[in-house]
Amino acid sequence: MTQESQAAEANASGNDNLLLQAAAPLLNAVVQLRQAVTHDDPAGLRQSLIDEIRQFEQRCKQAGLPFEMIIGARYCLCSALDEAAAQTPWGTRGVWSGNGMLVTFHNESWGGEKFFQLLSRISQSPNQHLWLLEVVHYCLLLGYEGRYRGSDSGRVQCDAIRKRLAKLIEETRQPQSESARPLVEVHPLVSSISRPMIPLWACATVAALLACLLYSALNWRLGNDAEPLLRAIYQTPLPQITVGRRPSSPQALLDLRQRLNDVIAAGQLEVSDGAFGSKVIIPADKLFAEQGTAINPVGRALLARVATAMKNVKGTVLVSVFTDNRPVDNSRFASSYEFSFARARAVTQLLQSQLADGHAIRSEGRGDSDPLLPNDSNENRTRNRRVEITLFAAPETLSNHQGTQ
């Protein structure tokens, strides 16, 4: 089956799945993105997709679909659109490189992990999440691979996941085929408004003002309502997978601990070496003022030291920012995830100016997920407020290291 026919099937099949019907234009866009080798106006395309995602949300709300279902489907669709764009020459640079759909709607730069975490969670209750499972299935049919992309057996693993999901959907739908289940009830909004004799421009001005206020209120509510779902996604355990062979001694390869020995001894940061890379852990209070997102001068000097230590090892740098469990006392942010992502972007921008070519930098806001200690004292909350900068060495760097041993 070609990708075009798969996208067409998304429009035609599952006629009782209102979520899939609402998502059909975005699934078609995934196919178009994969086939677009060149594009004259990537910025305009990005804006049109943003508008289409908002229309998708509106269609779902008009159909009375649950909020959690809409957010989950939007996350999967944004991930699929971003991956499709990333496979094109024009999608790896310019406006798309750091401002994809996930950044715009979920304050995240990569969804390859949480896509499959979400799938694992909703698969445990297929009757409750059948419509969302079918949307995820179509994303996989159209080539989405997420964290499996680039690994030796990634395509095989994705095919196995897709087949298991198709079987789960079929088994869930079979009991419902004997008696058709009712569609989600749609409540059209009908209003009768008497219009006073006032100028048209005044009506337009008031309407625009009300729309701005409504958008701000809904955006704030969306951030608050989405925070429990994001926390649940982050806390979902990942399955153990086997990846390519890594060097047995990453310390000798990355050597970050030795290069940062003086600031480690001064208690300004910690370095943790693992099987997949080296992680620098910095207390957030050393970089930012309380409830602030601007890096202070001491923090800038500290991050410059970290960048200098990482400069000679090409690879991917992941910036993760964590908060404690206290509410964010900043009117700019609706949730701790938005707040932590803003801090992560600030650190990323500074590192980009310091690191040489050959480093890909990603950022994520983790909010109050994954605390190091229970948030039951000021000391523990201070430990949990942290910035983690993880360096994953590029394959060619690993190959050179193995060749010299």
mmCIF file of N, CA and C in Angstrom, residues 170-282:
data_model
loop_
_atom_site.group_PDB
_atom_site.id
_atom_site.type_symbol
_atom_site.label_atom_id
_atom_site.label_comp_id
_atom_site.label_asym_id
_atom_site.label_seq_id
_atom_site.Cartn_x
_atom_site.Cartn_y
_atom_site.Cartn_z
ATOM 1 N N GLU A 170 -8.301 -4.436 16.074
ATOM 2 C CA GLU A 170 -9.256 -5.382 15.491
ATOM 3 C C GLU A 170 -9.989 -6.155 16.584
ATOM 4 N N GLU A 171 -9.256 -6.625 17.589
ATOM 5 C CA GLU A 171 -9.884 -7.375 18.677
ATOM 6 C C GLU A 171 -10.826 -6.496 19.497
ATOM 7 N N THR A 172 -10.478 -5.219 19.625
ATOM 8 C CA THR A 172 -11.331 -4.311 20.391
ATOM 9 C C THR A 172 -12.602 -3.968 19.630
ATOM 10 N N ARG A 173 -12.492 -3.866 18.318
ATOM 11 C CA ARG A 173 -13.650 -3.484 17.508
ATOM 12 C C ARG A 173 -14.601 -4.650 17.267
ATOM 13 N N GLN A 174 -14.137 -5.885 17.284
ATOM 14 C CA GLN A 174 -14.992 -7.033 16.965
ATOM 15 C C GLN A 174 -16.230 -7.126 17.853
ATOM 16 N N PRO A 175 -16.114 -6.983 19.175
ATOM 17 C CA PRO A 175 -17.336 -7.057 19.989
ATOM 18 C C PRO A 175 -18.326 -5.944 19.687
ATOM 19 N N GLN A 176 -17.825 -4.837 19.118
ATOM 20 C CA GLN A 176 -18.701 -3.707 18.855
ATOM 21 C C GLN A 176 -19.387 -3.819 17.505
ATOM 22 N N SER A 177 -18.919 -4.755 16.647
ATOM 23 C CA SER A 177 -19.464 -4.841 15.302
ATOM 24 C C SER A 177 -20.883 -5.384 15.302
ATOM 25 N N GLU A 178 -21.244 -6.241 16.304
ATOM 26 C CA GLU A 178 -22.577 -6.812 16.334
ATOM 27 C C GLU A 178 -23.634 -5.761 16.646
ATOM 28 N N SER A 179 -23.302 -4.852 17.536
ATOM 29 C CA SER A 179 -24.227 -3.747 17.829
ATOM 30 C C SER A 179 -23.450 -2.459 17.728
ATOM 31 N N ALA A 180 -23.793 -1.683 16.733
ATOM 32 C CA ALA A 180 -23.028 -0.456 16.477
ATOM 33 C C ALA A 180 -23.096 0.445 17.688
ATOM 34 N N ARG A 181 -21.931 0.901 18.109
ATOM 35 C CA ARG A 181 -21.894 1.780 19.265
ATOM 36 C C ARG A 181 -22.275 3.188 18.844
ATOM 37 N N PRO A 182 -22.933 3.933 19.688
ATOM 38 C CA PRO A 182 -23.396 5.269 19.300
ATOM 39 C C PRO A 182 -22.229 6.212 19.098
ATOM 40 N N LEU A 183 -22.409 7.127 18.212
ATOM 41 C CA LEU A 183 -21.404 8.147 17.973
ATOM 42 C C LEU A 183 -21.385 9.123 19.131
ATOM 43 N N VAL A 184 -20.264 9.826 19.252
ATOM 44 C CA VAL A 184 -20.196 10.882 20.251
ATOM 45 C C VAL A 184 -21.213 11.952 19.906
ATOM 46 N N GLU A 185 -21.989 12.331 20.888
ATOM 47 C CA GLU A 185 -23.054 13.295 20.633
ATOM 48 C C GLU A 185 -22.467 14.663 20.350
ATOM 49 N N VAL A 186 -22.956 15.293 19.327
ATOM 50 C CA VAL A 186 -22.494 16.613 18.931
ATOM 51 C C VAL A 186 -23.502 17.640 19.406
ATOM 52 N N HIS A 187 -23.025 18.662 20.052
ATOM 53 C CA HIS A 187 -23.891 19.729 20.526
ATOM 54 C C HIS A 187 -23.560 20.996 19.755
ATOM 55 N N PRO A 188 -24.279 21.272 18.670
ATOM 56 C CA PRO A 188 -23.995 22.493 17.929
ATOM 57 C C PRO A 188 -24.335 23.711 18.760
ATOM 58 N N LEU A 189 -23.546 24.720 18.580
ATOM 59 C CA LEU A 189 -23.745 25.965 19.308
ATOM 60 C C LEU A 189 -24.678 26.849 18.505
ATOM 61 N N VAL A 190 -25.853 27.074 19.033
ATOM 62 C CA VAL A 190 -26.842 27.900 18.351
ATOM 63 C C VAL A 190 -27.169 29.059 19.266
ATOM 64 N N SER A 191 -27.096 30.225 18.753
ATOM 65 C CA SER A 191 -27.403 31.391 19.568
ATOM 66 C C SER A 191 -28.179 32.403 18.753
ATOM 67 N N SER A 192 -29.024 33.083 19.428
ATOM 68 C CA SER A 192 -29.801 34.147 18.792
ATOM 69 C C SER A 192 -29.442 35.438 19.487
ATOM 70 N N ILE A 193 -28.815 36.333 18.772
ATOM 71 C CA ILE A 193 -28.300 37.565 19.354
ATOM 72 C C ILE A 193 -28.977 38.753 18.680
ATOM 73 N N SER A 194 -29.533 39.589 19.466
ATOM 74 C CA SER A 194 -30.098 40.826 18.913
ATOM 75 C C SER A 194 -28.991 41.838 18.762
ATOM 76 N N ARG A 195 -28.916 42.461 17.633
ATOM 77 C CA ARG A 195 -27.823 43.368 17.327
ATOM 78 C C ARG A 195 -28.291 44.819 17.461
ATOM 79 N N PRO A 196 -27.676 45.568 18.338
ATOM 80 C CA PRO A 196 -28.042 46.983 18.436
ATOM 81 C C PRO A 196 -27.503 47.757 17.249
ATOM 82 N N MET A 197 -28.030 48.900 17.072
ATOM 83 C CA MET A 197 -27.614 49.746 15.947
ATOM 84 C C MET A 197 -26.337 50.481 16.326
ATOM 85 N N ILE A 198 -25.203 49.800 16.169
ATOM 86 C CA ILE A 198 -23.904 50.410 16.435
ATOM 87 C C ILE A 198 -23.028 50.215 15.213
ATOM 88 N N PRO A 199 -21.985 51.026 15.057
ATOM 89 C CA PRO A 199 -21.134 50.923 13.857
ATOM 90 C C PRO A 199 -20.473 49.551 13.754
ATOM 91 N N LEU A 200 -20.239 49.114 12.505
ATOM 92 C CA LEU A 200 -19.623 47.816 12.257
ATOM 93 C C LEU A 200 -18.213 47.747 12.828
ATOM 94 N N TRP A 201 -17.450 48.858 12.711
ATOM 95 C CA TRP A 201 -16.075 48.835 13.201
ATOM 96 C C TRP A 201 -16.027 48.636 14.714
ATOM 97 N N ALA A 202 -17.028 49.167 15.415
ATOM 98 C CA ALA A 202 -17.063 48.983 16.865
ATOM 99 C C ALA A 202 -17.314 47.520 17.217
ATOM 100 N N CYS A 203 -18.212 46.876 16.449
ATOM 101 C CA CYS A 203 -18.465 45.446 16.674
ATOM 102 C C CYS A 203 -17.197 44.631 16.443
ATOM 103 N N ALA A 204 -16.483 44.974 15.347
ATOM 104 C CA ALA A 204 -15.264 44.235 15.031
ATOM 105 C C ALA A 204 -14.209 44.423 16.113
ATOM 106 N N THR A 205 -14.085 45.641 16.629
ATOM 107 C CA THR A 205 -13.095 45.913 17.675
ATOM 108 C C THR A 205 -13.405 45.139 18.951
ATOM 109 N N VAL A 206 -14.672 45.176 19.355
ATOM 110 C CA VAL A 206 -15.064 44.453 20.569
ATOM 111 C C VAL A 206 -14.879 42.950 20.389
ATOM 112 N N ALA A 207 -15.244 42.454 19.189
ATOM 113 C CA ALA A 207 -15.090 41.020 18.931
ATOM 114 C C ALA A 207 -13.629 40.604 18.992
ATOM 115 N N ALA A 208 -12.736 41.425 18.415
ATOM 116 C CA ALA A 208 -11.309 41.109 18.447
ATOM 117 C C ALA A 208 -10.780 41.104 19.878
ATOM 118 N N LEU A 209 -11.230 42.069 20.676
ATOM 119 C CA LEU A 209 -10.791 42.127 22.072
ATOM 120 C C LEU A 209 -11.267 40.901 22.847
ATOM 121 N N LEU A 210 -12.534 40.543 22.651
ATOM 122 C CA LEU A 210 -13.061 39.365 23.336
ATOM 123 C C LEU A 210 -12.344 38.095 22.900
ATOM 124 N N ALA A 211 -12.022 38.014 21.593
ATOM 125 C CA ALA A 211 -11.309 36.836 21.095
ATOM 126 C C ALA A 211 -9.933 36.722 21.738
ATOM 127 N N CYS A 212 -9.232 37.853 21.874
ATOM 128 C CA CYS A 212 -7.908 37.836 22.513
ATOM 129 C C CYS A 212 -8.012 37.397 23.974
ATOM 130 N N LEU A 213 -9.018 37.939 24.676
ATOM 131 C CA LEU A 213 -9.191 37.555 26.075
ATOM 132 C C LEU A 213 -9.552 36.081 26.206
ATOM 133 N N LEU A 214 -10.434 35.615 25.308
ATOM 134 C CA LEU A 214 -10.829 34.212 25.354
ATOM 135 C C LEU A 214 -9.646 33.303 25.051
ATOM 136 N N TYR A 215 -8.839 33.696 24.052
ATOM 137 C CA TYR A 215 -7.666 32.883 23.707
ATOM 138 C C TYR A 215 -6.696 32.812 24.875
ATOM 139 N N SER A 216 -6.457 33.944 25.534
ATOM 140 C CA SER A 216 -5.533 33.951 26.672
ATOM 141 C C SER A 216 -6.051 33.058 27.796
ATOM 142 N N ALA A 217 -7.354 33.156 28.065
ATOM 143 C CA ALA A 217 -7.924 32.340 29.139
ATOM 144 C C ALA A 217 -7.865 30.854 28.812
ATOM 145 N N LEU A 218 -8.208 30.504 27.564
ATOM 146 C CA LEU A 218 -8.180 29.095 27.174
ATOM 147 C C LEU A 218 -6.758 28.553 27.151
ATOM 148 N N ASN A 219 -5.807 29.386 26.697
ATOM 149 C CA ASN A 219 -4.411 28.946 26.667
ATOM 150 C C ASN A 219 -3.897 28.681 28.082
ATOM 151 N N TRP A 220 -4.276 29.538 29.009
ATOM 152 C CA TRP A 220 -3.877 29.334 30.402
ATOM 153 C C TRP A 220 -4.515 28.065 30.966
ATOM 154 N N ARG A 221 -5.796 27.881 30.684
ATOM 155 C CA ARG A 221 -6.477 26.683 31.174
ATOM 156 C C ARG A 221 -5.899 25.428 30.537
ATOM 157 N N LEU A 222 -5.560 25.521 29.244
ATOM 158 C CA LEU A 222 -4.979 24.370 28.556
ATOM 159 C C LEU A 222 -3.666 23.957 29.207
ATOM 160 N N GLY A 223 -2.831 24.947 29.553
ATOM 161 C CA GLY A 223 -1.567 24.626 30.205
ATOM 162 C C GLY A 223 -1.770 23.948 31.545
ATOM 163 N N ASN A 224 -2.739 24.456 32.333
ATOM 164 C CA ASN A 224 -3.005 23.841 33.637
ATOM 165 C C ASN A 224 -3.568 22.436 33.503
ATOM 166 N N ASP A 225 -4.503 22.254 32.546
ATOM 167 C CA ASP A 225 -5.127 20.936 32.385
ATOM 168 C C ASP A 225 -4.167 19.922 31.789
ATOM 169 N N ALA A 226 -3.226 20.392 30.955
ATOM 170 C CA ALA A 226 -2.302 19.465 30.299
ATOM 171 C C ALA A 226 -1.195 18.990 31.234
ATOM 172 N N GLU A 227 -0.938 19.727 32.312
ATOM 173 C CA GLU A 227 0.192 19.379 33.182
ATOM 174 C C GLU A 227 0.065 17.984 33.784
ATOM 175 N N PRO A 228 -1.115 17.554 34.300
ATOM 176 C CA PRO A 228 -1.197 16.172 34.815
ATOM 177 C C PRO A 228 -0.935 15.124 33.743
ATOM 178 N N LEU A 229 -1.413 15.376 32.510
ATOM 179 C CA LEU A 229 -1.173 14.417 31.435
ATOM 180 C C LEU A 229 0.308 14.345 31.092
ATOM 181 N N LEU A 230 0.976 15.504 31.021
ATOM 182 C CA LEU A 230 2.411 15.511 30.732
ATOM 183 C C LEU A 230 3.184 14.794 31.835
ATOM 184 N N ARG A 231 2.765 15.016 33.079
ATOM 185 C CA ARG A 231 3.456 14.350 34.190
ATOM 186 C C ARG A 231 3.281 12.833 34.093
ATOM 187 N N ALA A 232 2.076 12.389 33.715
ATOM 188 C CA ALA A 232 1.834 10.948 33.583
ATOM 189 C C ALA A 232 2.658 10.352 32.457
ATOM 190 N N ILE A 233 2.799 11.103 31.352
ATOM 191 C CA ILE A 233 3.595 10.611 30.228
ATOM 192 C C ILE A 233 5.058 10.483 30.636
ATOM 193 N N TYR A 234 5.588 11.499 31.320
ATOM 194 C CA TYR A 234 6.994 11.451 31.723
ATOM 195 C C TYR A 234 7.260 10.326 32.721
ATOM 196 N N GLN A 235 6.274 10.007 33.560
ATOM 197 C CA GLN A 235 6.493 8.997 34.591
ATOM 198 C C GLN A 235 6.223 7.587 34.108
ATOM 199 N N THR A 236 5.757 7.427 32.851
ATOM 200 C CA THR A 236 5.532 6.094 32.312
ATOM 201 C C THR A 236 6.875 5.409 32.089
ATOM 202 N N PRO A 237 7.103 4.210 32.631
ATOM 203 C CA PRO A 237 8.402 3.542 32.446
ATOM 204 C C PRO A 237 8.605 3.131 31.005
ATOM 205 N N LEU A 238 9.838 3.264 30.534
ATOM 206 C CA LEU A 238 10.187 2.898 29.164
ATOM 207 C C LEU A 238 10.570 1.425 29.093
ATOM 208 N N PRO A 239 10.191 0.737 28.007
ATOM 209 C CA PRO A 239 10.658 -0.643 27.834
ATOM 210 C C PRO A 239 12.143 -0.678 27.561
ATOM 211 N N GLN A 240 12.790 -1.764 27.973
ATOM 212 C CA GLN A 240 14.220 -1.921 27.745
ATOM 213 C C GLN A 240 14.456 -2.333 26.298
ATOM 214 N N ILE A 241 15.308 -1.614 25.601
ATOM 215 C CA ILE A 241 15.640 -1.950 24.221
ATOM 216 C C ILE A 241 17.151 -2.050 24.096
ATOM 217 N N THR A 242 17.593 -2.820 23.107
ATOM 218 C CA THR A 242 19.015 -3.018 22.847
ATOM 219 C C THR A 242 19.416 -2.158 21.677
ATOM 220 N N VAL A 243 20.435 -1.340 21.856
ATOM 221 C CA VAL A 243 20.905 -0.462 20.798
ATOM 222 C C VAL A 243 22.295 -0.889 20.379
ATOM 223 N N GLY A 244 22.845 -0.109 19.456
ATOM 224 C CA GLY A 244 24.160 -0.450 18.928
ATOM 225 C C GLY A 244 25.238 -0.454 19.991
ATOM 226 N N ARG A 245 26.329 -1.107 19.698
ATOM 227 C CA ARG A 245 27.427 -1.251 20.651
ATOM 228 C C ARG A 245 28.089 0.089 20.915
ATOM 229 N N ARG A 246 28.377 0.363 22.181
ATOM 230 C CA ARG A 246 29.025 1.603 22.601
ATOM 231 C C ARG A 246 30.399 1.302 23.185
ATOM 232 N N PRO A 247 31.277 2.269 23.268
ATOM 233 C CA PRO A 247 32.580 2.045 23.892
ATOM 234 C C PRO A 247 32.403 1.656 25.351
ATOM 235 N N SER A 248 33.304 0.801 25.815
ATOM 236 C CA SER A 248 33.191 0.310 27.185
ATOM 237 C C SER A 248 33.592 1.350 28.205
ATOM 238 N N SER A 249 34.310 2.380 27.814
ATOM 239 C CA SER A 249 34.759 3.384 28.772
ATOM 240 C C SER A 249 34.471 4.769 28.233
ATOM 241 N N PRO A 250 33.202 5.266 28.369
ATOM 242 C CA PRO A 250 32.906 6.595 27.872
ATOM 243 C C PRO A 250 33.677 7.672 28.604
ATOM 244 N N GLN A 251 34.152 7.366 29.852
ATOM 245 C CA GLN A 251 34.928 8.383 30.550
ATOM 246 C C GLN A 251 36.181 8.748 29.769
ATOM 247 N N ALA A 252 36.838 7.730 29.214
ATOM 248 C CA ALA A 252 38.062 7.999 28.470
ATOM 249 C C ALA A 252 37.772 8.747 27.189
ATOM 250 N N LEU A 253 36.566 8.563 26.641
ATOM 251 C CA LEU A 253 36.212 9.227 25.392
ATOM 252 C C LEU A 253 35.806 10.673 25.638
ATOM 253 N N LEU A 254 34.861 10.885 26.541
ATOM 254 C CA LEU A 254 34.347 12.235 26.742
ATOM 255 C C LEU A 254 35.225 13.055 27.698
ATOM 256 N N ASP A 255 35.705 12.422 28.774
ATOM 257 C CA ASP A 255 36.680 13.055 29.665
ATOM 258 C C ASP A 255 36.168 14.363 30.250
ATOM 259 N N LEU A 256 34.851 14.500 30.416
ATOM 260 C CA LEU A 256 34.319 15.760 30.928
ATOM 261 C C LEU A 256 34.681 15.968 32.392
ATOM 262 N N ARG A 257 34.721 14.883 33.157
ATOM 263 C CA ARG A 257 35.007 15.027 34.583
ATOM 264 C C ARG A 257 36.370 15.664 34.813
ATOM 265 N N GLN A 258 37.383 15.220 34.050
ATOM 266 C CA GLN A 258 38.722 15.772 34.230
ATOM 267 C C GLN A 258 38.777 17.229 33.782
ATOM 268 N N ARG A 259 38.082 17.545 32.681
ATOM 269 C CA ARG A 259 38.122 18.918 32.167
ATOM 270 C C ARG A 259 37.397 19.895 33.086
ATOM 271 N N LEU A 260 36.434 19.401 33.848
ATOM 272 C CA LEU A 260 35.663 20.270 34.735
ATOM 273 C C LEU A 260 36.003 20.010 36.200
ATOM 274 N N ASN A 261 37.177 19.469 36.455
ATOM 275 C CA ASN A 261 37.530 19.041 37.810
ATOM 276 C C ASN A 261 37.493 20.195 38.809
ATOM 277 N N ASP A 262 37.921 21.401 38.396
ATOM 278 C CA ASP A 262 37.986 22.511 39.343
ATOM 279 C C ASP A 262 36.596 22.986 39.767
ATOM 280 N N VAL A 263 35.654 23.078 38.813
ATOM 281 C CA VAL A 263 34.308 23.525 39.183
ATOM 282 C C VAL A 263 33.542 22.419 39.905
ATOM 283 N N ILE A 264 33.892 21.154 39.638
ATOM 284 C CA ILE A 264 33.295 20.055 40.404
ATOM 285 C C ILE A 264 33.757 20.134 41.854
ATOM 286 N N ALA A 265 35.062 20.359 42.046
ATOM 287 C CA ALA A 265 35.604 20.461 43.399
ATOM 288 C C ALA A 265 35.008 21.645 44.155
ATOM 289 N N ALA A 266 34.661 22.715 43.420
ATOM 290 C CA ALA A 266 34.062 23.892 44.048
ATOM 291 C C ALA A 266 32.580 23.704 44.343
ATOM 292 N N GLY A 267 32.019 22.572 43.960
ATOM 293 C CA GLY A 267 30.615 22.292 44.234
ATOM 294 C C GLY A 267 29.638 23.016 43.341
ATOM 295 N N GLN A 268 30.120 23.496 42.181
ATOM 296 C CA GLN A 268 29.230 24.230 41.285
ATOM 297 C C GLN A 268 28.449 23.321 40.352
ATOM 298 N N LEU A 269 28.927 22.114 40.088
ATOM 299 C CA LEU A 269 28.216 21.177 39.225
ATOM 300 C C LEU A 269 28.693 19.761 39.511
ATOM 301 N N GLU A 270 28.005 18.792 38.918
ATOM 302 C CA GLU A 270 28.377 17.384 39.009
ATOM 303 C C GLU A 270 28.447 16.807 37.607
ATOM 304 N N VAL A 271 29.238 15.751 37.429
ATOM 305 C CA VAL A 271 29.342 15.055 36.146
ATOM 306 C C VAL A 271 29.054 13.581 36.386
ATOM 307 N N SER A 272 28.159 13.037 35.584
ATOM 308 C CA SER A 272 27.795 11.621 35.675
ATOM 309 C C SER A 272 28.052 10.971 34.330
ATOM 310 N N ASP A 273 28.865 9.909 34.310
ATOM 311 C CA ASP A 273 29.174 9.178 33.078
ATOM 312 C C ASP A 273 28.321 7.926 33.012
ATOM 313 N N GLY A 274 27.675 7.716 31.867
ATOM 314 C CA GLY A 274 26.843 6.542 31.668
ATOM 315 C C GLY A 274 27.215 5.821 30.400
ATOM 316 N N ALA A 275 26.427 4.785 30.079
ATOM 317 C CA ALA A 275 26.727 3.955 28.909
ATOM 318 C C ALA A 275 26.467 4.682 27.609
ATOM 319 N N PHE A 276 25.682 5.756 27.639
ATOM 320 C CA PHE A 276 25.304 6.424 26.397
ATOM 321 C C PHE A 276 25.857 7.841 26.298
ATOM 322 N N GLY A 277 26.548 8.316 27.308
ATOM 323 C CA GLY A 277 27.087 9.657 27.228
ATOM 324 C C GLY A 277 27.411 10.176 28.613
ATOM 325 N N SER A 278 27.813 11.432 28.671
ATOM 326 C CA SER A 278 28.151 12.070 29.934
ATOM 327 C C SER A 278 27.146 13.170 30.223
ATOM 328 N N LYS A 279 26.762 13.286 31.491
ATOM 329 C CA LYS A 279 25.733 14.234 31.899
ATOM 330 C C LYS A 279 26.323 15.223 32.900
ATOM 331 N N VAL A 280 26.141 16.508 32.636
ATOM 332 C CA VAL A 280 26.542 17.571 33.548
ATOM 333 C C VAL A 280 25.286 18.057 34.271
ATOM 334 N N ILE A 281 25.316 18.053 35.601
ATOM 335 C CA ILE A 281 24.162 18.442 36.409
ATOM 336 C C ILE A 281 24.518 19.723 37.159
ATOM 337 N N ILE A 282 23.736 20.781 36.916
ATOM 338 C CA ILE A 282 23.987 22.087 37.526
ATOM 339 C C ILE A 282 22.746 22.498 38.315
#
